[in-house]
Short mmCIF file of C-alpha atoms and ligand atoms in Angstrom, two decimals:
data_model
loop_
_atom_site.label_atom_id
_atom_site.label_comp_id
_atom_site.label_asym_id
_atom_site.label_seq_id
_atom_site.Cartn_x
_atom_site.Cartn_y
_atom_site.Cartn_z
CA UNK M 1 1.81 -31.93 21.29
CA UNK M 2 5.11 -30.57 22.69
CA UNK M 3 7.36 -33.17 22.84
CA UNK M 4 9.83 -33.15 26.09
CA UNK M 5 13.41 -31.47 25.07
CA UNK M 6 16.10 -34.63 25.65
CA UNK M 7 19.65 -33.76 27.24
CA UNK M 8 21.02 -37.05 28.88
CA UNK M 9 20.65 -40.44 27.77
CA UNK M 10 20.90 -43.81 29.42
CA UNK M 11 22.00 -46.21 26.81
CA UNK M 12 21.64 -49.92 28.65
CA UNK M 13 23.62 -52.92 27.41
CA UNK M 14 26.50 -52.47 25.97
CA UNK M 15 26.61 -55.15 23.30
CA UNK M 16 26.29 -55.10 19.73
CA UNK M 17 23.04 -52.57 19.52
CA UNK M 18 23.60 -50.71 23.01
CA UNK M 19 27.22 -49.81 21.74
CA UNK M 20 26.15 -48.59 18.29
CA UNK M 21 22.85 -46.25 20.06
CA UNK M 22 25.54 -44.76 22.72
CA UNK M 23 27.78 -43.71 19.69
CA UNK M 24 25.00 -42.10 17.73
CA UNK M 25 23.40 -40.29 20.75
CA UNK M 26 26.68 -39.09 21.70
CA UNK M 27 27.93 -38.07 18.48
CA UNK M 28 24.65 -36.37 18.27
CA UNK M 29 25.24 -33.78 20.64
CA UNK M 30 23.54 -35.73 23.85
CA UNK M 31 24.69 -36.21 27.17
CA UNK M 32 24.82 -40.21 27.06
CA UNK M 33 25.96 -42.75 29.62
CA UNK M 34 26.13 -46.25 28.51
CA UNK M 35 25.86 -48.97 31.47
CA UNK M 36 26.15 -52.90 31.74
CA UNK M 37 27.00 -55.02 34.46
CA UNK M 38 30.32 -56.07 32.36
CA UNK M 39 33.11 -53.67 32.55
CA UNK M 40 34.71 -55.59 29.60
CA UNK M 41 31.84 -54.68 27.62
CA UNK M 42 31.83 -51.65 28.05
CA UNK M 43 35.58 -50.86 27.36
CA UNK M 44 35.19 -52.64 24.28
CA UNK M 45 31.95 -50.63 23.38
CA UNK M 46 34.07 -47.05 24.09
CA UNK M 47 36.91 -49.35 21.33
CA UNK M 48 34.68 -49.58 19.27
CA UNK M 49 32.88 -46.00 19.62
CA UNK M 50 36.26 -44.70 18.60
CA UNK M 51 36.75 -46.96 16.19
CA UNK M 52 34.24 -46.24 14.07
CA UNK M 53 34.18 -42.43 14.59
CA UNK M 54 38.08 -42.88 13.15
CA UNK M 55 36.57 -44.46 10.23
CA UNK M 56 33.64 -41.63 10.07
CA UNK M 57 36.95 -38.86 9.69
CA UNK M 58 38.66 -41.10 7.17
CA UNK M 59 35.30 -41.15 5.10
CA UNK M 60 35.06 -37.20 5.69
CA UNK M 61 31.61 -38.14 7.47
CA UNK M 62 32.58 -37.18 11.18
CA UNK M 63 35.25 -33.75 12.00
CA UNK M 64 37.57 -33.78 14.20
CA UNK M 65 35.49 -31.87 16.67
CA UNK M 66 32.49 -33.96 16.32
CA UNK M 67 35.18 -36.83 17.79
CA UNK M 68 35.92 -34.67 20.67
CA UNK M 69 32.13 -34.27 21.53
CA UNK M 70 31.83 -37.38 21.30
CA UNK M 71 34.42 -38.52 23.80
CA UNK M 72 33.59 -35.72 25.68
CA UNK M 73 29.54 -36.65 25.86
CA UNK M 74 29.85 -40.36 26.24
CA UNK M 75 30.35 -42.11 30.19
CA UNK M 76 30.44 -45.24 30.88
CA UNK M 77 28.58 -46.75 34.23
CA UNK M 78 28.21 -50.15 35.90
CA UNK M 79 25.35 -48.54 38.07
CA UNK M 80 22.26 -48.45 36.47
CA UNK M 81 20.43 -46.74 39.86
CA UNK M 82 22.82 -44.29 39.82
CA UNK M 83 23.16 -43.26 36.32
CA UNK M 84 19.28 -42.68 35.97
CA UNK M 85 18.39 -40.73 38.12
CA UNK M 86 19.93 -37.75 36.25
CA UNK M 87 18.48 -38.99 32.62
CA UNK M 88 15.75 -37.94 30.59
CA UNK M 89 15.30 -40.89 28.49
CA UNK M 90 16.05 -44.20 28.59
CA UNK M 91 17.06 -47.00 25.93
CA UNK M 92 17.34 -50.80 27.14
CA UNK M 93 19.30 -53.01 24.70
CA UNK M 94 19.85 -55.69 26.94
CA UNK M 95 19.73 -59.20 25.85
CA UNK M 96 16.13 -60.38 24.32
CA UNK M 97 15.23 -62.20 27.34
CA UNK M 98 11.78 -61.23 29.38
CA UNK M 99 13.29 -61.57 32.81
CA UNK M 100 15.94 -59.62 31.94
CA UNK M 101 14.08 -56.74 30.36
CA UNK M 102 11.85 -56.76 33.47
CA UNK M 103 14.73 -56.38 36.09
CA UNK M 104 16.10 -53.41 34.11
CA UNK M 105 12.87 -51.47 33.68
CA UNK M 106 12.08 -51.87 37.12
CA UNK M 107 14.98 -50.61 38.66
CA UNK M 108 14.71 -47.71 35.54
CA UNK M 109 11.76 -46.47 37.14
CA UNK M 110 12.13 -46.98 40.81
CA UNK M 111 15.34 -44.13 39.99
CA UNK M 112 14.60 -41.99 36.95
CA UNK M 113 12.75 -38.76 37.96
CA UNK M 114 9.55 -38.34 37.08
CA UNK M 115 9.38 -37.42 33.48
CA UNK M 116 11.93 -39.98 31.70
CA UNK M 117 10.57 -41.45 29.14
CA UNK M 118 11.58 -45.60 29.40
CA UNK M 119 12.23 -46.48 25.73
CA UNK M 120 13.11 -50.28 24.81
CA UNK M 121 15.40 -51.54 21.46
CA UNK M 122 13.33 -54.81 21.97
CA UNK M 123 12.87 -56.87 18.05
CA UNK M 124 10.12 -58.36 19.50
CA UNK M 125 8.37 -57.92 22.92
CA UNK M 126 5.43 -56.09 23.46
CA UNK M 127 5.46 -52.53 24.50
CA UNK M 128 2.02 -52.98 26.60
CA UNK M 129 4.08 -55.89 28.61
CA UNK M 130 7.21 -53.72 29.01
CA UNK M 131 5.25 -51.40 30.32
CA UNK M 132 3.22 -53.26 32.56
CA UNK M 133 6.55 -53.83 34.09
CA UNK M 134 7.05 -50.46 35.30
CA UNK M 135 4.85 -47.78 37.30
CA UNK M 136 4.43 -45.40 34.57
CA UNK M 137 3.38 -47.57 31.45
CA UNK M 138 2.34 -44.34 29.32
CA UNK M 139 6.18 -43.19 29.38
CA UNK M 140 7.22 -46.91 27.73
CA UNK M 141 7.20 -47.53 23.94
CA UNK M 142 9.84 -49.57 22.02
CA UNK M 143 12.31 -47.31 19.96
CA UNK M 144 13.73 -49.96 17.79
CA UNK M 145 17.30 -49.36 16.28
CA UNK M 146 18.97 -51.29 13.54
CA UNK M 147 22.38 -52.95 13.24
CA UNK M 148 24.99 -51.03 12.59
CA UNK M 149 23.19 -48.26 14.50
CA UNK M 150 25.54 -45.52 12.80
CA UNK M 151 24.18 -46.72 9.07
CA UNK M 152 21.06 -47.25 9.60
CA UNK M 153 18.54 -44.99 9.08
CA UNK M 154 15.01 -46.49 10.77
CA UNK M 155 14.07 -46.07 13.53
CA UNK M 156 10.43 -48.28 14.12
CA UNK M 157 8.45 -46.58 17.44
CA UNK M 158 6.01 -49.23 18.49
CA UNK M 159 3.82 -47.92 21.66
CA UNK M 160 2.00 -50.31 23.75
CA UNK M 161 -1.94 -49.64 25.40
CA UNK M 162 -0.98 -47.01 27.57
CA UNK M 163 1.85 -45.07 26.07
CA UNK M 164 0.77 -41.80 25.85
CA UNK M 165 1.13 -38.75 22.17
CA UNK M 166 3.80 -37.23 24.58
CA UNK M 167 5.86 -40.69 24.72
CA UNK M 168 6.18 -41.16 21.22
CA UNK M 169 6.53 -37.50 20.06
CA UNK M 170 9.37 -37.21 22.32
CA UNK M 171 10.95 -40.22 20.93
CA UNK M 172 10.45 -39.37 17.43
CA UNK M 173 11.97 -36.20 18.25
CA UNK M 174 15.06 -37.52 19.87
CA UNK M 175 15.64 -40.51 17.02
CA UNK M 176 15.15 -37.00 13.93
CA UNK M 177 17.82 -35.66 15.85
CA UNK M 178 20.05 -38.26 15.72
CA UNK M 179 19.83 -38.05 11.93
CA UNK M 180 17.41 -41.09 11.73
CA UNK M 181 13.53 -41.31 10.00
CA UNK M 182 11.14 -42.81 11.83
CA UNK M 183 7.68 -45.07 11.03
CA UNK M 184 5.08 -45.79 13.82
CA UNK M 185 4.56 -49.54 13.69
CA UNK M 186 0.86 -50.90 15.77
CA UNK M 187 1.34 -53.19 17.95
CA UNK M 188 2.43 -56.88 17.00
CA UNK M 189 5.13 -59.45 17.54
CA UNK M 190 7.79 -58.65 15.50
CA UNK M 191 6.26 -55.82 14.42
CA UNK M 192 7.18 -55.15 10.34
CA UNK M 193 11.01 -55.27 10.22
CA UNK M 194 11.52 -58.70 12.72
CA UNK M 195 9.26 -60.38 11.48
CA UNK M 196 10.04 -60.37 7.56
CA UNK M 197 13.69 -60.43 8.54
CA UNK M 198 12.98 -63.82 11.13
CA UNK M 199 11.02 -65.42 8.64
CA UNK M 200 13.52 -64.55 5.75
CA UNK M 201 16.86 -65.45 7.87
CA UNK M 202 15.02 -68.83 9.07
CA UNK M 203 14.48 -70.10 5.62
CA UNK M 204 17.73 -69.50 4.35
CA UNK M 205 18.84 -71.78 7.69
CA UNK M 206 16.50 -74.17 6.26
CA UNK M 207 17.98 -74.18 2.73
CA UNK M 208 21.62 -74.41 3.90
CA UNK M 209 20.35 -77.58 6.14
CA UNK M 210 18.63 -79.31 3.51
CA UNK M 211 21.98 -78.37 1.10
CA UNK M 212 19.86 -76.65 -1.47
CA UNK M 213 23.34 -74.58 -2.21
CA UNK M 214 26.26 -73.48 -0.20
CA UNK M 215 26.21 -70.26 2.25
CA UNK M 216 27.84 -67.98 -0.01
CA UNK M 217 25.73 -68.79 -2.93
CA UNK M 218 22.46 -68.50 -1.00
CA UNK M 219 23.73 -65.10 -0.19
CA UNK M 220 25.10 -64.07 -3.78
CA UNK M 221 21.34 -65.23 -4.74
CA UNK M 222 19.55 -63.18 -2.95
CA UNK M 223 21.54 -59.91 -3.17
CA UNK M 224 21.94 -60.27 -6.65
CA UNK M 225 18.78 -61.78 -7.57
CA UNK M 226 16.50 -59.69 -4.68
CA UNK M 227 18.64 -56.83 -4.76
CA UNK M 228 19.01 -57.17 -0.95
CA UNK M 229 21.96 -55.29 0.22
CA UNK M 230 23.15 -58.21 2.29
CA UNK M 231 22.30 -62.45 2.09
CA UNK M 232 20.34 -63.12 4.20
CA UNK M 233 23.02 -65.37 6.71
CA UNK M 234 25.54 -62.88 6.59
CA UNK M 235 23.13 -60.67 8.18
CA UNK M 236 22.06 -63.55 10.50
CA UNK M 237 26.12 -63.50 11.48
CA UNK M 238 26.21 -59.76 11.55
CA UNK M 239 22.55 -59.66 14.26
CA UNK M 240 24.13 -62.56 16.40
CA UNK M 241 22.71 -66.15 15.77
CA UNK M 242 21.47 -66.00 19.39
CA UNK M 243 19.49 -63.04 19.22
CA UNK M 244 18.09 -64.35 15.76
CA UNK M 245 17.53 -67.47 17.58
CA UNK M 246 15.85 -65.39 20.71
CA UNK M 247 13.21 -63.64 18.04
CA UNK M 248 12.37 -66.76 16.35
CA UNK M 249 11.41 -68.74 19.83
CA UNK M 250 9.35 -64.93 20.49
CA UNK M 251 7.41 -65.64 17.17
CA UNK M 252 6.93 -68.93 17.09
CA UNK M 253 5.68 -68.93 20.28
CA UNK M 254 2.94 -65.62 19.47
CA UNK M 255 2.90 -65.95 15.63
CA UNK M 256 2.69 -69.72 15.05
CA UNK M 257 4.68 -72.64 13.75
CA UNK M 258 5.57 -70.72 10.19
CA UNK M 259 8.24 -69.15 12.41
CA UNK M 260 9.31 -72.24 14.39
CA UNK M 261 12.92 -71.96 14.62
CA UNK M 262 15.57 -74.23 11.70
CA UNK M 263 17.53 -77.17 13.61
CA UNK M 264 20.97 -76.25 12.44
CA UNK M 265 20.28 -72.54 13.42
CA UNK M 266 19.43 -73.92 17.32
CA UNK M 267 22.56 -76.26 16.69
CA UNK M 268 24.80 -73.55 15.73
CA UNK M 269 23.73 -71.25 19.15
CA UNK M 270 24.26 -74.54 21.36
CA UNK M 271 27.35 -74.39 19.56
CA UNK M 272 28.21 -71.38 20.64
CA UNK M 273 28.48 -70.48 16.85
CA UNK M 274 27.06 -66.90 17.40
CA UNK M 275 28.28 -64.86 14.49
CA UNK M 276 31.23 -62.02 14.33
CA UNK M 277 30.82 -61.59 18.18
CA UNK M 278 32.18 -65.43 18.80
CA UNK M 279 34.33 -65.02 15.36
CA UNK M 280 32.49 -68.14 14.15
CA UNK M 281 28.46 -68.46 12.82
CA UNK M 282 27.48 -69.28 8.96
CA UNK M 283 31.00 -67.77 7.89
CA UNK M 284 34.14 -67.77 10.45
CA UNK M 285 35.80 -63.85 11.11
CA UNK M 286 39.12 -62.76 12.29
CA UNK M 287 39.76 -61.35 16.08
CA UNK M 288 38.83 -57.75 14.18
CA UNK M 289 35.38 -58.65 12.81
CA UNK M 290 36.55 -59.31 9.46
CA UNK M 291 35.18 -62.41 7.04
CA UNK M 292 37.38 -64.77 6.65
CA UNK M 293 37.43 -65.53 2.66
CA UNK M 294 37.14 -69.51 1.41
N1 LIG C 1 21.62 -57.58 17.25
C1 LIG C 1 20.82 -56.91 16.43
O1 LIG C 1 21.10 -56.78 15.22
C2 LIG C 1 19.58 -56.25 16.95
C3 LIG C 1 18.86 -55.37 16.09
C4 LIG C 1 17.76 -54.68 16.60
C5 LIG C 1 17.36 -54.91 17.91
N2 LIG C 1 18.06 -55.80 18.71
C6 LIG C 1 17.60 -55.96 20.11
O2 LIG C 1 18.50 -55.21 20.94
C7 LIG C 1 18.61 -55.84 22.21
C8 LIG C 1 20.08 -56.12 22.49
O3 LIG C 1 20.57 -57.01 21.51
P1 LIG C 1 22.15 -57.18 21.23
O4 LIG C 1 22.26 -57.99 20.01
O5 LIG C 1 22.81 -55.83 21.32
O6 LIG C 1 22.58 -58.06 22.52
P2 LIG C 1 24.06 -58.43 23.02
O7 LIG C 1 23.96 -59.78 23.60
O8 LIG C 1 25.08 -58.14 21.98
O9 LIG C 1 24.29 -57.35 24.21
C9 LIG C 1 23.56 -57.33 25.40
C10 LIG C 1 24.37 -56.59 26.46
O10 LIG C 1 23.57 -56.44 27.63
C11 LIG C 1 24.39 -56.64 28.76
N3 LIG C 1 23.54 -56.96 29.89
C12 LIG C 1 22.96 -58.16 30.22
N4 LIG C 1 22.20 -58.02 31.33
C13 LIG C 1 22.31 -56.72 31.71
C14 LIG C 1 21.77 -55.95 32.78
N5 LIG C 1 20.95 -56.51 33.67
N6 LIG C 1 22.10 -54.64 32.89
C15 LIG C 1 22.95 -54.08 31.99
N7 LIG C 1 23.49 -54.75 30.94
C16 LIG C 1 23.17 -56.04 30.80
C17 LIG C 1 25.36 -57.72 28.35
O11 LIG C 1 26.54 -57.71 29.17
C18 LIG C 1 25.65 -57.33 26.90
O12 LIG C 1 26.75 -56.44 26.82
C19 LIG C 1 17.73 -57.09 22.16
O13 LIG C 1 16.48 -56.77 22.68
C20 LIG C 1 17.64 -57.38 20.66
O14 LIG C 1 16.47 -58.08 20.31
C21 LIG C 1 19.15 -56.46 18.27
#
């Protein structure tokens, strides 16, 4: 199986994941546009691509050229139409909402040429449903990312019914060369990653509601006590309460009432208490992202 040889990228959604898959295609040598309907967005997502390439050069991790193939590879687009129908593959990271999903696949493949491949960053949805949203269901699988895109090395491929060797090879082939490793994940909600993480960030909701210990301690127990890297409600703030929220509804709804979603995490979205985005979640941040210490 030959997979198809990727050269420009359409990167949709320019929020926390969209921003952080533009970066690493771009810095990665491909042609990338990165489109939303909010021009705020996506100034703050080109902020934020510099940003942390700066940080890469301080860290000796990124060269000076590598930032000027970066700037130089990365557009920015409010026109999704437009922008595909020059692209090769496609990556939706728009919010975790069906509707929403459907409207931008559609219009994906009423534009793209022929051969693009129609990846989606979904946690949750099925790739057989994404694809049933589009004429060409064996170029759809889900190419899931993780958050922050730049560290992270996994990249889970899910494919759906139709999705075709071709689809997935090509994917795995574009996520090796943007330095990640990849596992092929069967169909399910949630597939491995969402699902232990939902289930996981949803208890520790339920154990700061009931007051079995504060935030910060559940945290310190679990990273020092599971050896998790991060607690898991500082990850909950660093994902976006919302879209934790959004996964949980997914599963409880597919999965059953083990992953019916904590109160206070549906209190703290209606809140608007979203994580670093709003600067408030679990734990409140400064305007720059940073935890603000007790
Ligand atoms: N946040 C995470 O840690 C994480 C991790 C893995 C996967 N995901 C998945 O990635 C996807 C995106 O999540 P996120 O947290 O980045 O969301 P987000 O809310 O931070 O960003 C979504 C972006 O999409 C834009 N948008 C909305 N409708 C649009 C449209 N029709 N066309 C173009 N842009 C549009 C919004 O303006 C926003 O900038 C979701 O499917 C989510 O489940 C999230």
């Amino acid at each position: 199986m030959i997979p198809m040889t990727i050269q420009h990228v359409t990167v949709v959604g320019a929020g926390v994941m969209g921003r952080g898959i533009a970066y690493v295609s771009a810095l990665s040598g491909f042609n990338t546009t990165l489109v939303d309907v909010s021009e705020k967005q996506l100034n703050d997502a080109l902020g934020s691509a510099k940003k942390t390439a700066q940080k890469g050069i301080e860290l000796g991790k990124v060269t000076e050229s590598d930032y000027e193939n970066l700037l130089q590879n990365l557009q920015l687009s409010q026109d999704l139409a437009i922008t595909v129908q020059r692209t090769d593959l496609v990556i939706e990271a728009v919010p975790e909402k069906r509707e929403i999903k459907q409207n931008v696949l559609e219009t994906a493949c009423k534009h793209a040429p022929k051969h693009t491949v129609l990846a989606s960053n979904t946690s949750t949805i099925s790739p057989t449903e994404l694809g049933s949203f589009t004429e060409r269901p064996s170029q759809v699988a889900v190419m899931h990312f993780f958050n922050p895109v730049h560290k992270m090395r996994l990249v889970e491929i899910v494919r759906g019914l139709e999705t075709s060797d071709h689809t997935v090879e090509t994917i795995r082939k574009t996520a090796e060369a943007m330095n990640k490793e990849t596992v092929e994940v069967n169909e399910f909600p949630g597939f491995v990653t969402s699902r232990i993480s939902a289930l996981v960030g949803n208890e520790a909701f339920h154990m700061l509601q009931e007051g079995v210990a504060s935030a910060e301690d559940i945290d310190k127990a679990i990273k020092l006590g599971l050896n998790y890297p991060m607690g898991p409600l500082e990850l909950g703030d660093l994902v976006g309460l919302d879209a934790r929220l959004n996964n949980l509804k997914y599963l409880h709804e597919t999965l059953g009432e083990k992953y019916r979603p904590a109160p206070l995490l549906e209190q703290y979205v209606k809140a608007g208490r979203l994580g670093r985005k709003t600067g408030k979640g679990v734990y409140d941040y400064t305007a720059k992202g940073e935890l603000v210490k007790k």
